[in-house]
Amino acid sequence: MQDPHQPTGRPLLATADTALAEELTRLSAAAGAAVAVASSPPEVLGAWSTAPVVLVGADLVPLLVELAPPRRPGVQVVSWSPAPPGAFRDALLVGAERVVELPVGAELVAELLTDLDEVGRGEGVLVGVVGGSGGAGATTLACGLGQVAAVSGPTLVVDLDPLGPGCDRVLALDEAAGVRWDSLGTASGRLSGRSLREAVPRREGLGVLGWSSTPAPLDAGAVREALSAARRGHETVVVDLPRSGELVAETVARCALVVVVVVPTLTGVAAAARWLGTLPDPARVGLVVRGHHVDPQRVAALVGAPVLVTMADQRGLAEALDLGLGPVRSRRGPLARAARELLAAVTAPVRAA
Ligand SMILES: Nc1ncnc2c1ncn2[C@@H]1O[C@H](COP(=O)(O)OP(=O)(O)O)[C@@H](O)[C@H]1O
Ligand SMILES: [Mg+2]
């Protein structure tokens, strides 16, 4: 996935201090970033503008100050602790963002290098899915959306419903190793998009953030942090929302689109209308009606939101799940078609950005 806005060069390590160069190379390797090392000012200037990040050793900063390279973002001065007295002033003069002192700042360096592939990529689109009534098919659609979105780019299905069947189970990733909510609930600090993407259970382009076998209540801060990292590390993030609970309104507010799955019966429509009534701002809500012979206009009028897609039942769903194929086993089924239409509606302006 190439992004035209992404800087093309490697991160630049500018230092003549061998021990510092070794330590920074080691940190880069651990972060999975291939770096270029420059030990003289002319070499540094050669790569200065194309490197996505520049780490300048405190030893070379005074020389660089004299050369006055053009200002650019993403410059850090790195020094063994304690930094020499002039380092902070010199850092300011070359337009560095900060002085990182090692070894304490090692984690910060690793994080800067880890987030590199996210620089300039823009955030992925967040789509929420909720059942207008219990058992309407929200979890199934959320997982199906994930499968279809994963064909075009990294995708994460985030399971926020502790009482559902488990998106990981629906996607046959319940036995896969990886991070689940229980281990993120206690995460502190900024979670990098890439580390979340690489930590969750995943099959090719599709990952899932699900629950451990004994779900515990989620901390709102942890959810916010996880969704933010999810968007930095994926093109599409689909959230399977519970119908109620503290996290619903806040998460809904972050979604580009919230899809409400409606069963077009008297009770299905009434419950969906009631759910919409709990939202402070139902502007980004669209309906997916599950059933045949439905008048979409009538459902839209009764529920109070536009119908985006009407879909017939997916045949062989239970069998597909039993086989570990996820809800979308064929590109031609009604679920796949509905998912494509929904994604096209929500991602077109975002992908073009
Ligand atoms: N598109 C669909 N076609 C056929 N059956 C479906 C569909 N979506 C859901 N179901 C069935 O309805 C039941 C509830 O689905 P689920 O996705 O768990 O609903 P919810 O998350 O809204 O409670 C499941 O048994 C599932 O197999
Ligand atoms: Mg569900």
Short mmCIF file of C-alpha atoms and ligand atoms in Angstrom, two decimals:
data_model
loop_
_atom_site.label_atom_id
_atom_site.label_comp_id
_atom_site.label_asym_id
_atom_site.label_seq_id
_atom_site.Cartn_x
_atom_site.Cartn_y
_atom_site.Cartn_z
CA MET A 1 0.00 0.00 0.00
CA GLN A 2 1.88 3.07 -1.20
CA ASP A 3 0.80 6.45 -0.03
CA PRO A 4 1.81 9.40 -2.18
CA HIS A 5 2.13 11.62 0.90
CA GLN A 6 4.53 9.31 2.65
CA PRO A 7 8.19 10.33 2.70
CA THR A 8 10.15 7.84 0.65
CA GLY A 9 13.54 7.71 2.37
CA ARG A 10 14.59 5.72 5.39
CA PRO A 11 14.77 7.21 8.88
CA LEU A 12 18.09 8.99 9.20
CA LEU A 13 20.49 8.43 12.11
CA ALA A 14 22.96 11.30 12.08
CA THR A 15 25.84 10.68 14.45
CA ALA A 16 29.56 10.01 14.53
CA ASP A 17 29.26 8.47 18.00
CA THR A 18 29.65 4.76 17.29
CA ALA A 19 28.02 3.59 20.51
CA LEU A 20 25.05 5.88 19.93
CA ALA A 21 24.73 4.72 16.32
CA GLU A 22 24.77 1.11 17.49
CA GLU A 23 22.13 1.69 20.14
CA LEU A 24 19.86 3.56 17.73
CA THR A 25 20.32 0.90 15.05
CA ARG A 26 19.38 -1.74 17.60
CA LEU A 27 16.23 0.19 18.58
CA SER A 28 15.33 0.66 14.91
CA ALA A 29 15.72 -3.02 14.19
CA ALA A 30 13.48 -3.85 17.14
CA ALA A 31 10.89 -1.44 15.73
CA GLY A 32 11.17 -3.07 12.31
CA ALA A 33 12.53 0.07 10.64
CA ALA A 34 15.48 -0.03 8.24
CA VAL A 35 17.54 3.11 8.80
CA ALA A 36 20.28 5.04 7.06
CA VAL A 37 23.27 6.15 9.15
CA ALA A 38 25.19 9.32 8.30
CA SER A 39 28.25 10.32 10.28
CA SER A 40 29.31 13.53 8.54
CA PRO A 41 27.39 16.75 7.97
CA PRO A 42 27.39 16.51 4.12
CA GLU A 43 25.90 13.01 4.30
CA VAL A 44 23.33 14.26 6.76
CA LEU A 45 22.31 17.12 4.49
CA GLY A 46 21.97 14.73 1.56
CA ALA A 47 19.24 12.76 3.26
CA TRP A 48 17.83 15.55 5.45
CA SER A 49 14.73 16.35 3.42
CA THR A 50 13.68 12.88 2.27
CA ALA A 51 13.97 10.98 5.56
CA PRO A 52 10.64 10.52 7.33
CA VAL A 53 12.34 11.04 10.70
CA VAL A 54 15.78 12.39 11.58
CA LEU A 55 17.54 11.38 14.79
CA VAL A 56 20.57 13.62 15.29
CA GLY A 57 23.17 12.63 17.83
CA ALA A 58 24.13 15.39 20.24
CA ASP A 59 27.70 15.08 18.89
CA LEU A 60 26.69 16.31 15.41
CA VAL A 61 24.18 18.98 16.37
CA PRO A 62 26.69 21.84 16.80
CA LEU A 63 28.04 21.17 13.28
CA LEU A 64 24.54 21.07 11.85
CA VAL A 65 23.63 24.34 13.54
CA GLU A 66 26.41 25.97 11.54
CA LEU A 67 25.11 24.50 8.28
CA ALA A 68 21.56 25.67 9.06
CA PRO A 69 19.64 22.94 7.19
CA PRO A 70 16.07 23.79 6.14
CA ARG A 71 13.45 23.44 8.85
CA ARG A 72 11.49 20.21 8.74
CA PRO A 73 9.23 18.26 11.10
CA GLY A 74 10.26 14.99 12.73
CA VAL A 75 13.75 15.97 13.88
CA GLN A 76 14.87 14.67 17.28
CA VAL A 77 18.17 15.18 19.02
CA VAL A 78 19.37 12.03 20.75
CA SER A 79 21.97 11.99 23.47
CA TRP A 80 23.31 9.78 26.17
CA SER A 81 22.04 10.95 29.51
CA PRO A 82 22.77 13.58 30.73
CA ALA A 83 22.67 15.63 27.52
CA PRO A 84 25.59 18.10 27.12
CA PRO A 85 24.73 21.61 28.30
CA GLY A 86 24.42 23.13 24.82
CA ALA A 87 22.21 20.33 23.42
CA PHE A 88 18.88 21.95 24.19
CA ARG A 89 19.81 25.27 22.64
CA ASP A 90 21.27 23.57 19.56
CA ALA A 91 18.18 21.39 19.27
CA LEU A 92 16.08 24.52 19.14
CA LEU A 93 18.34 26.03 16.50
CA VAL A 94 18.01 23.05 14.13
CA GLY A 95 14.26 22.94 14.71
CA ALA A 96 14.25 19.64 16.61
CA GLU A 97 11.09 18.63 18.42
CA ARG A 98 12.91 17.48 21.55
CA VAL A 99 16.07 16.13 23.07
CA VAL A 100 15.75 12.43 23.85
CA GLU A 101 18.12 11.14 26.48
CA LEU A 102 19.14 7.51 26.43
CA PRO A 103 18.68 5.01 27.92
CA VAL A 104 15.49 6.42 29.47
CA GLY A 105 14.18 7.69 26.13
CA ALA A 106 14.66 4.36 24.32
CA GLU A 107 10.95 3.61 24.35
CA LEU A 108 10.16 6.99 22.83
CA VAL A 109 12.66 6.39 20.02
CA ALA A 110 11.19 2.96 19.38
CA GLU A 111 7.72 4.45 19.22
CA LEU A 112 8.77 7.17 16.80
CA LEU A 113 10.21 4.54 14.48
CA THR A 114 7.29 2.18 14.93
CA ASP A 115 4.73 4.76 13.91
CA LEU A 116 6.61 5.64 10.75
CA ASP A 117 4.43 3.79 8.34
CA GLU A 118 1.52 5.74 9.74
CA VAL A 119 3.05 9.15 9.09
CA GLY A 120 0.98 10.92 6.51
CA ARG A 121 -1.28 7.98 5.88
CA GLY A 122 -4.34 9.54 7.45
CA GLU A 123 -6.71 7.71 9.68
CA GLY A 124 -8.82 4.75 8.67
CA VAL A 125 -12.55 5.06 8.48
CA LEU A 126 -14.61 3.98 11.50
CA VAL A 127 -17.94 2.25 10.84
CA GLY A 128 -20.25 1.24 13.68
CA VAL A 129 -22.80 -1.55 13.41
CA VAL A 130 -25.65 -2.03 15.87
CA GLY A 131 -28.78 -4.16 15.96
CA GLY A 132 -32.03 -2.24 15.80
CA SER A 133 -33.36 -5.09 17.92
CA GLY A 134 -31.75 -8.10 19.56
CA GLY A 135 -30.65 -10.76 17.09
CA ALA A 136 -31.15 -8.50 14.06
CA GLY A 137 -27.81 -9.50 12.55
CA ALA A 138 -25.42 -6.74 13.67
CA THR A 139 -22.53 -9.00 14.62
CA THR A 140 -22.91 -10.94 11.39
CA LEU A 141 -22.89 -7.76 9.31
CA ALA A 142 -19.97 -6.25 11.25
CA CYS A 143 -17.87 -9.35 10.58
CA GLY A 144 -19.02 -9.49 6.95
CA LEU A 145 -18.05 -5.83 6.50
CA GLY A 146 -14.66 -6.67 7.94
CA GLN A 147 -14.15 -9.55 5.53
CA VAL A 148 -15.11 -7.47 2.52
CA ALA A 149 -13.08 -4.40 3.57
CA ALA A 150 -10.01 -6.56 4.20
CA VAL A 151 -9.84 -7.36 0.49
CA SER A 152 -8.75 -3.77 -0.19
CA GLY A 153 -6.68 -2.91 2.87
CA PRO A 154 -5.84 -3.64 6.50
CA THR A 155 -9.07 -3.95 8.45
CA LEU A 156 -9.95 -4.45 12.10
CA VAL A 157 -13.24 -5.63 13.56
CA VAL A 158 -13.59 -4.29 17.09
CA ASP A 159 -16.01 -6.19 19.30
CA LEU A 160 -17.55 -3.86 21.86
CA ASP A 161 -20.44 -6.14 22.77
CA PRO A 162 -19.45 -8.34 25.71
CA LEU A 163 -22.70 -10.31 25.44
CA GLY A 164 -22.51 -11.18 21.76
CA PRO A 165 -21.22 -14.43 20.29
CA GLY A 166 -17.74 -12.88 19.91
CA CYS A 167 -16.58 -11.45 16.60
CA ASP A 168 -13.42 -13.53 16.92
CA ARG A 169 -15.54 -16.67 17.03
CA VAL A 170 -17.69 -15.58 14.08
CA LEU A 171 -14.49 -14.95 12.10
CA ALA A 172 -12.90 -18.20 13.32
CA LEU A 173 -10.09 -16.31 15.04
CA ASP A 174 -11.10 -17.25 18.57
CA GLU A 175 -8.30 -19.75 18.87
CA ALA A 176 -5.71 -17.48 17.32
CA ALA A 177 -3.12 -15.99 19.63
CA GLY A 178 -3.17 -12.25 20.14
CA VAL A 179 -4.21 -9.30 22.20
CA ARG A 180 -7.77 -9.02 23.50
CA TRP A 181 -9.55 -6.38 25.55
CA ASP A 182 -8.36 -7.79 28.86
CA SER A 183 -4.75 -7.01 28.04
CA LEU A 184 -5.51 -3.58 26.56
CA GLY A 185 -7.63 -2.44 29.50
CA THR A 186 -4.48 -1.79 31.46
CA ALA A 187 -2.36 -0.42 28.62
CA SER A 188 -0.93 2.97 29.42
CA GLY A 189 0.51 5.58 27.13
CA ARG A 190 0.02 5.95 23.43
CA LEU A 191 -0.62 2.70 21.66
CA SER A 192 0.91 2.69 18.21
CA GLY A 193 -1.31 1.78 15.29
CA ARG A 194 1.18 -0.69 14.01
CA SER A 195 1.69 -2.45 17.33
CA LEU A 196 -2.07 -2.92 17.72
CA ARG A 197 -2.35 -4.18 14.15
CA GLU A 198 0.42 -6.69 14.73
CA ALA A 199 -0.77 -7.77 18.17
CA VAL A 200 -4.40 -8.74 17.51
CA PRO A 201 -5.51 -12.12 16.19
CA ARG A 202 -5.38 -11.76 12.44
CA ARG A 203 -5.76 -13.62 9.18
CA GLU A 204 -4.20 -11.77 6.28
CA GLY A 205 -5.78 -8.33 6.05
CA LEU A 206 -8.40 -8.92 8.72
CA GLY A 207 -7.80 -8.60 12.45
CA VAL A 208 -10.18 -8.71 15.36
CA LEU A 209 -10.09 -7.09 18.77
CA GLY A 210 -12.28 -9.27 20.93
CA TRP A 211 -12.92 -10.43 24.45
CA SER A 212 -11.22 -12.92 26.67
CA SER A 213 -13.33 -15.83 27.86
CA THR A 214 -14.49 -13.83 30.90
CA PRO A 215 -15.32 -10.30 29.71
CA ALA A 216 -14.73 -7.55 32.26
CA PRO A 217 -16.17 -4.03 31.93
CA LEU A 218 -14.13 -1.76 29.69
CA ASP A 219 -12.54 1.47 30.68
CA ALA A 220 -13.68 4.34 28.42
CA GLY A 221 -10.10 5.62 28.13
CA ALA A 222 -8.83 2.24 26.97
CA VAL A 223 -11.55 2.05 24.33
CA ARG A 224 -10.79 5.55 23.08
CA GLU A 225 -7.08 4.75 22.88
CA ALA A 226 -7.68 1.43 21.14
CA LEU A 227 -10.02 2.95 18.53
CA SER A 228 -7.58 5.73 17.85
CA ALA A 229 -4.69 3.27 17.39
CA ALA A 230 -6.95 1.04 15.31
CA ARG A 231 -7.63 3.91 12.92
CA ARG A 232 -3.96 4.84 12.69
CA GLY A 233 -3.05 1.25 11.81
CA HIS A 234 -5.91 0.21 9.51
CA GLU A 235 -7.77 1.49 6.51
CA THR A 236 -11.12 0.34 7.83
CA VAL A 237 -12.26 -0.26 11.41
CA VAL A 238 -15.66 -1.83 12.01
CA VAL A 239 -17.11 -1.71 15.51
CA ASP A 240 -19.74 -4.19 16.64
CA LEU A 241 -21.67 -2.02 19.07
CA PRO A 242 -23.88 -3.19 21.90
CA ARG A 243 -27.38 -1.65 21.92
CA SER A 244 -26.81 0.07 25.25
CA GLY A 245 -24.13 0.98 27.73
CA GLU A 246 -21.88 3.88 28.56
CA LEU A 247 -19.58 3.50 25.59
CA VAL A 248 -22.25 3.59 22.89
CA ALA A 249 -22.90 7.33 22.53
CA GLU A 250 -19.24 8.22 22.63
CA THR A 251 -18.26 5.59 20.08
CA VAL A 252 -21.17 6.49 17.80
CA ALA A 253 -19.94 10.09 17.82
CA ARG A 254 -16.59 8.94 16.41
CA CYS A 255 -18.04 6.86 13.57
CA ALA A 256 -18.18 8.09 9.98
CA LEU A 257 -21.26 5.92 9.62
CA VAL A 258 -23.40 3.94 12.04
CA VAL A 259 -25.31 1.11 10.42
CA VAL A 260 -28.44 -0.04 12.21
CA VAL A 261 -29.62 -3.50 11.17
CA VAL A 262 -33.40 -3.51 11.12
CA VAL A 263 -35.71 -6.48 10.94
CA PRO A 264 -38.78 -5.10 9.16
CA THR A 265 -41.40 -6.31 11.60
CA LEU A 266 -43.59 -4.22 13.87
CA THR A 267 -41.33 -4.94 16.83
CA GLY A 268 -38.09 -4.73 14.88
CA VAL A 269 -38.96 -1.28 13.55
CA ALA A 270 -40.22 -0.04 16.92
CA ALA A 271 -37.04 -1.14 18.71
CA ALA A 272 -34.83 0.45 16.04
CA ALA A 273 -36.73 3.72 16.34
CA ARG A 274 -36.29 3.59 20.08
CA TRP A 275 -32.53 3.05 19.74
CA LEU A 276 -32.23 6.03 17.41
CA GLY A 277 -34.16 8.05 19.96
CA THR A 278 -31.32 7.57 22.46
CA LEU A 279 -28.82 9.33 20.20
CA PRO A 280 -28.15 13.02 20.66
CA ASP A 281 -27.36 13.35 16.95
CA PRO A 282 -28.62 10.69 14.53
CA ALA A 283 -27.08 12.43 11.50
CA ARG A 284 -24.63 9.71 10.43
CA VAL A 285 -27.01 6.79 10.91
CA GLY A 286 -28.14 4.61 8.03
CA LEU A 287 -30.30 1.51 8.03
CA VAL A 288 -29.76 -1.94 6.61
CA VAL A 289 -33.06 -3.75 6.32
CA ARG A 290 -32.91 -7.52 6.51
CA GLY A 291 -35.76 -9.15 4.66
CA HIS A 292 -37.79 -9.45 1.47
CA HIS A 293 -40.70 -7.51 0.09
CA VAL A 294 -39.99 -4.46 2.16
CA ASP A 295 -40.83 -0.91 1.32
CA PRO A 296 -37.60 0.89 2.28
CA GLN A 297 -39.27 4.29 2.35
CA ARG A 298 -41.78 3.11 4.86
CA VAL A 299 -39.09 1.63 7.14
CA ALA A 300 -37.06 4.83 6.83
CA ALA A 301 -40.04 6.94 7.79
CA LEU A 302 -40.93 4.75 10.75
CA VAL A 303 -37.39 4.46 12.13
CA GLY A 304 -36.28 7.98 11.28
CA ALA A 305 -33.15 7.34 9.20
CA PRO A 306 -32.43 6.57 5.53
CA VAL A 307 -32.31 2.97 4.31
CA LEU A 308 -28.91 2.38 2.72
CA VAL A 309 -29.33 -1.25 1.73
CA THR A 310 -32.02 -3.90 1.77
CA MET A 311 -30.64 -7.43 1.93
CA ALA A 312 -32.14 -10.87 1.75
CA ASP A 313 -31.13 -13.49 4.28
CA GLN A 314 -27.79 -15.11 3.68
CA ARG A 315 -28.31 -18.80 3.01
CA GLY A 316 -25.95 -21.31 4.55
CA LEU A 317 -24.75 -18.85 7.18
CA ALA A 318 -24.57 -21.34 10.04
CA GLU A 319 -22.72 -23.81 7.84
CA ALA A 320 -20.19 -21.17 6.72
CA LEU A 321 -19.50 -20.28 10.35
CA ASP A 322 -19.15 -23.95 11.28
CA LEU A 323 -16.57 -24.30 8.54
CA GLY A 324 -14.62 -21.34 9.92
CA LEU A 325 -15.19 -19.26 6.79
CA GLY A 326 -16.85 -16.26 8.44
CA PRO A 327 -20.25 -14.97 7.30
CA VAL A 328 -19.06 -13.96 3.81
CA ARG A 329 -18.16 -17.15 2.02
CA SER A 330 -18.94 -15.92 -1.47
CA ARG A 331 -18.54 -12.53 -3.06
CA ARG A 332 -21.94 -12.89 -4.66
CA GLY A 333 -24.11 -13.46 -1.60
CA PRO A 334 -26.48 -10.80 -0.27
CA LEU A 335 -24.24 -10.06 2.72
CA ALA A 336 -21.16 -9.43 0.57
CA ARG A 337 -23.13 -7.21 -1.78
CA ALA A 338 -24.60 -5.21 1.12
CA ALA A 339 -21.14 -4.85 2.69
CA ARG A 340 -19.64 -3.57 -0.58
CA GLU A 341 -22.39 -1.01 -0.98
CA LEU A 342 -21.99 0.23 2.58
CA LEU A 343 -18.21 0.50 2.28
CA ALA A 344 -18.43 2.28 -1.04
CA ALA A 345 -20.80 4.79 0.52
CA VAL A 346 -18.61 5.49 3.51
CA THR A 347 -15.06 5.21 2.23
CA ALA A 348 -15.21 7.00 -1.11
CA PRO A 349 -14.44 10.49 0.20
CA VAL A 350 -12.00 9.21 2.82
CA ARG A 351 -9.92 7.03 0.50
CA ALA A 352 -9.62 9.85 -1.97
CA ALA A 353 -8.20 12.16 0.71
N1 LIG B 1 -27.69 -11.70 7.00
C1 LIG B 1 -28.20 -12.75 7.66
N2 LIG B 1 -28.82 -13.73 6.99
C2 LIG B 1 -29.31 -14.80 7.64
N3 LIG B 1 -29.23 -14.97 8.97
C3 LIG B 1 -28.64 -14.02 9.70
C4 LIG B 1 -28.08 -12.84 9.10
N4 LIG B 1 -27.57 -12.07 10.06
C5 LIG B 1 -27.77 -12.73 11.20
N5 LIG B 1 -28.40 -13.89 11.01
C6 LIG B 1 -28.74 -14.83 12.05
O1 LIG B 1 -29.40 -14.15 13.10
C7 LIG B 1 -28.88 -14.52 14.37
C8 LIG B 1 -28.39 -13.31 15.12
O2 LIG B 1 -27.32 -12.75 14.41
P1 LIG B 1 -26.30 -11.74 15.08
O3 LIG B 1 -25.46 -11.24 13.97
O4 LIG B 1 -25.62 -12.37 16.23
O5 LIG B 1 -27.29 -10.61 15.58
P2 LIG B 1 -27.07 -9.40 16.58
O6 LIG B 1 -25.61 -9.14 16.65
O7 LIG B 1 -27.83 -8.27 16.00
O8 LIG B 1 -27.62 -9.84 17.89
C9 LIG B 1 -27.79 -15.54 14.11
O9 LIG B 1 -28.30 -16.81 14.34
C10 LIG B 1 -27.46 -15.38 12.67
O10 LIG B 1 -27.08 -16.60 12.09
MG MG B 2 -24.33 -8.96 18.26
#
